Amino acid sequence: MSQTLTIIIPCYNEELLIEKTYQRVNDVINSLPNLDGTILFINDGSKDKTAEKLNIIASNDAKVQVIHFSRNFGHQPAVTAGINNTLTDLAIIIDADLQDPPELFGEMLDLYNSSKCNSIYCVRKTRKGETFFKKITAKYFYKIMDRLSEVPIPLDTGDFRLIDKIIINEFKNLTEKNKFVRGLISWIGFVQIPFYYERDERLAGETKYPMKKMIRFALNGILYFSKKPLKLAIQMGLLSTMVAFVFFVYILYGYFYSGQTVAGWASTLTIVVFFGGIQLLTIGLVAQYIANIFDEVKGRPDYIIANKVNF
Ligand code: UDP
Ligand code: MG
């Protein structure tokens, strides 16, 4: 009996390489024995020719499905839509820029079939052609995530992974908004094993994760997956209160015993600014969590689908 597999590919403005991506993924799928493959593209509101190109591909190949979003919702909502619309036993999530080689699908499937696991997450051994800045920020993001998160999120792992029906169904049942896909899959549990590989350069076009999106992504990952920053705020508050108390005792001592009055503003001002900073920081943190609650309470969907092709 052949296995059914959906390849989930989020795309945003990828007109330069979408055909190549389809070809390479399609070649790999056709070369694997006993496999009934579907290729599911999620067009995340692209403003270039991606939509037209995807529709042409889908009209020539019945195993290609396309979901068009009503606008750009982001990478994570696109992946979420992909998983939610998967009807097969297995799914592999992969980026459209082919930084993660589709030629690994075979090895991943072999590992899946021989190891009785529910998910295989692909761990990057190297990152070719990424800027020093991207490598450094990514490294610290994963480190901080790991320290803060209440469930372990594997280091150096993107969304490139294989998941089976059990994980897919659990994922579909999650009702929270702003899904941080890799964190949630890790949170779902069951048996998840690593697979090490070399990450390639982006084939064409430029990164769709500019600074602003990267910061939002990192912040969402942390705020949705950790309550530790809230504790940090309390700890900072306690520490600064203690410092202030020591200072107060010192001033009293100076006043009653050594007869000195406080000399100058500088020290006072420093303290005031210090506390102002800590208070703002704490309020800011709490506000972020409130904003998240606000998002959840509104209950808006993660994305809106304009139309589906070949479903
Ligand atoms: N992407 C998306 N919506 C967005 C941004 C990106 O669907 O708003 C897709 C993009 O087309 C690619 C994947 O997400 O397939 C990863 O994006 P990219 O390669 O630009 O990120 P990087 O590898 O630089 O982190
Ligand atoms: Mg990329």
Short mmCIF file of C-alpha atoms in Angstrom, two decimals, residues 15-142:
data_model
loop_
_atom_site.label_atom_id
_atom_site.label_comp_id
_atom_site.label_asym_id
_atom_site.label_seq_id
_atom_site.Cartn_x
_atom_site.Cartn_y
_atom_site.Cartn_z
CA GLU A 15 7.84 34.33 -9.01
CA LEU A 16 11.57 33.96 -9.74
CA LEU A 17 11.85 30.44 -8.49
CA ILE A 18 8.40 28.93 -8.02
CA GLU A 19 8.59 26.88 -11.24
CA LYS A 20 12.00 25.52 -10.33
CA THR A 21 10.74 24.67 -6.89
CA TYR A 22 7.79 22.79 -8.36
CA GLN A 23 10.08 20.89 -10.74
CA ARG A 24 12.54 19.81 -8.10
CA VAL A 25 9.86 18.78 -5.61
CA ASN A 26 7.91 17.00 -8.33
CA ASP A 27 10.99 15.09 -9.55
CA VAL A 28 11.73 13.90 -6.04
CA ILE A 29 8.14 12.80 -5.44
CA ASN A 30 7.99 10.92 -8.74
CA SER A 31 11.26 9.17 -8.00
CA LEU A 32 10.09 7.74 -4.69
CA PRO A 33 8.46 4.32 -4.84
CA ASN A 34 5.13 3.58 -3.13
CA LEU A 35 4.34 7.20 -2.61
CA ASP A 36 1.18 9.08 -3.45
CA GLY A 37 2.29 12.69 -3.28
CA THR A 38 0.39 16.00 -3.25
CA ILE A 39 2.07 19.38 -3.56
CA LEU A 40 0.22 22.11 -1.68
CA PHE A 41 1.28 25.70 -2.36
CA ILE A 42 -0.01 28.44 -0.12
CA ASN A 43 0.13 31.75 -1.96
CA ASP A 44 0.39 34.22 0.89
CA GLY A 45 -1.00 37.26 -0.94
CA SER A 46 1.91 37.61 -3.36
CA LYS A 47 1.99 40.89 -5.29
CA ASP A 48 4.00 39.53 -8.23
CA LYS A 49 3.24 36.78 -10.78
CA THR A 50 3.37 33.95 -8.22
CA ALA A 51 -0.41 33.44 -8.26
CA GLU A 52 -0.65 33.15 -12.06
CA LYS A 53 2.33 30.83 -12.22
CA LEU A 54 0.90 28.58 -9.52
CA ASN A 55 -2.46 28.39 -11.30
CA ILE A 56 -0.75 27.33 -14.53
CA ILE A 57 1.23 24.65 -12.71
CA ALA A 58 -1.96 23.40 -11.05
CA SER A 59 -3.88 23.27 -14.32
CA ASN A 60 -1.21 20.96 -15.78
CA ASP A 61 -0.76 18.70 -12.78
CA ALA A 62 -3.70 17.35 -10.81
CA LYS A 63 -1.62 16.56 -7.76
CA VAL A 64 -0.78 20.23 -7.25
CA GLN A 65 -3.13 22.13 -4.94
CA VAL A 66 -3.07 25.86 -4.37
CA ILE A 67 -4.57 27.96 -1.60
CA HIS A 68 -4.70 31.69 -2.29
CA PHE A 69 -4.91 34.00 0.71
CA SER A 70 -6.94 37.20 0.50
CA ARG A 71 -3.79 39.18 1.41
CA ASN A 72 -0.36 38.70 2.93
CA PHE A 73 -0.83 37.10 6.36
CA GLY A 74 2.73 35.90 7.00
CA HIS A 75 4.82 32.76 6.87
CA GLN A 76 3.41 31.12 9.99
CA PRO A 77 -0.27 31.57 9.02
CA ALA A 78 0.61 30.14 5.59
CA VAL A 79 2.16 27.03 7.12
CA THR A 80 -0.82 26.76 9.48
CA ALA A 81 -3.23 26.84 6.51
CA GLY A 82 -1.12 24.15 4.86
CA ILE A 83 -1.38 21.79 7.82
CA ASN A 84 -5.08 22.54 8.31
CA ASN A 85 -5.79 21.59 4.69
CA THR A 86 -3.71 18.44 4.62
CA LEU A 87 -5.78 15.31 4.04
CA THR A 88 -2.94 12.79 3.73
CA ASP A 89 -1.23 10.54 6.28
CA LEU A 90 1.99 12.51 6.22
CA ALA A 91 3.09 16.07 5.54
CA ILE A 92 6.44 17.75 4.96
CA ILE A 93 6.75 21.51 5.42
CA ILE A 94 9.38 23.19 3.25
CA ASP A 95 10.21 26.76 2.17
CA ALA A 96 9.70 27.81 -1.43
CA ASP A 97 13.26 29.08 -1.83
CA LEU A 98 14.74 25.55 -1.71
CA GLN A 99 17.16 26.40 1.07
CA ASP A 100 16.10 23.04 2.41
CA PRO A 101 16.79 20.43 -0.28
CA PRO A 102 13.74 18.38 -1.39
CA GLU A 103 16.17 15.57 -2.28
CA LEU A 104 16.13 14.71 1.43
CA PHE A 105 12.46 13.61 1.36
CA GLY A 106 13.47 10.02 0.59
CA GLU A 107 15.82 9.78 3.55
CA MET A 108 13.24 11.42 5.80
CA LEU A 109 10.57 8.92 4.73
CA ASP A 110 12.96 6.00 5.25
CA LEU A 111 13.77 7.28 8.71
CA TYR A 112 10.06 7.69 9.44
CA ASN A 113 9.22 4.19 8.25
CA SER A 114 12.03 2.56 10.16
CA SER A 115 11.82 4.41 13.45
CA LYS A 116 8.18 4.47 14.64
CA CYS A 117 8.23 8.20 15.27
CA ASN A 118 5.55 10.86 14.70
CA SER A 119 7.69 13.74 13.58
CA ILE A 120 11.13 14.32 12.11
CA TYR A 121 12.51 17.81 12.64
CA CYS A 122 15.39 18.80 10.42
CA VAL A 123 18.34 20.38 12.20
CA ARG A 124 20.68 22.67 10.28
CA LYS A 125 24.33 21.72 10.43
CA THR A 126 25.43 24.73 8.39
CA ARG A 127 23.80 27.81 6.90
CA LYS A 128 25.32 28.69 3.55
CA GLY A 129 24.97 32.14 2.04
CA GLU A 130 23.26 33.76 5.00
CA THR A 131 24.65 37.02 6.29
CA PHE A 132 26.71 37.08 9.48
CA PHE A 133 23.93 39.16 11.01
CA LYS A 134 21.25 36.59 10.18
CA LYS A 135 23.37 33.76 11.60
CA ILE A 136 24.13 35.63 14.81
CA THR A 137 20.53 36.76 15.41
CA ALA A 138 19.20 33.29 14.59
CA LYS A 139 21.69 31.68 16.95
CA TYR A 140 20.73 33.89 19.87
CA PHE A 141 17.03 33.64 19.09
CA TYR A 142 17.18 29.85 19.39
#
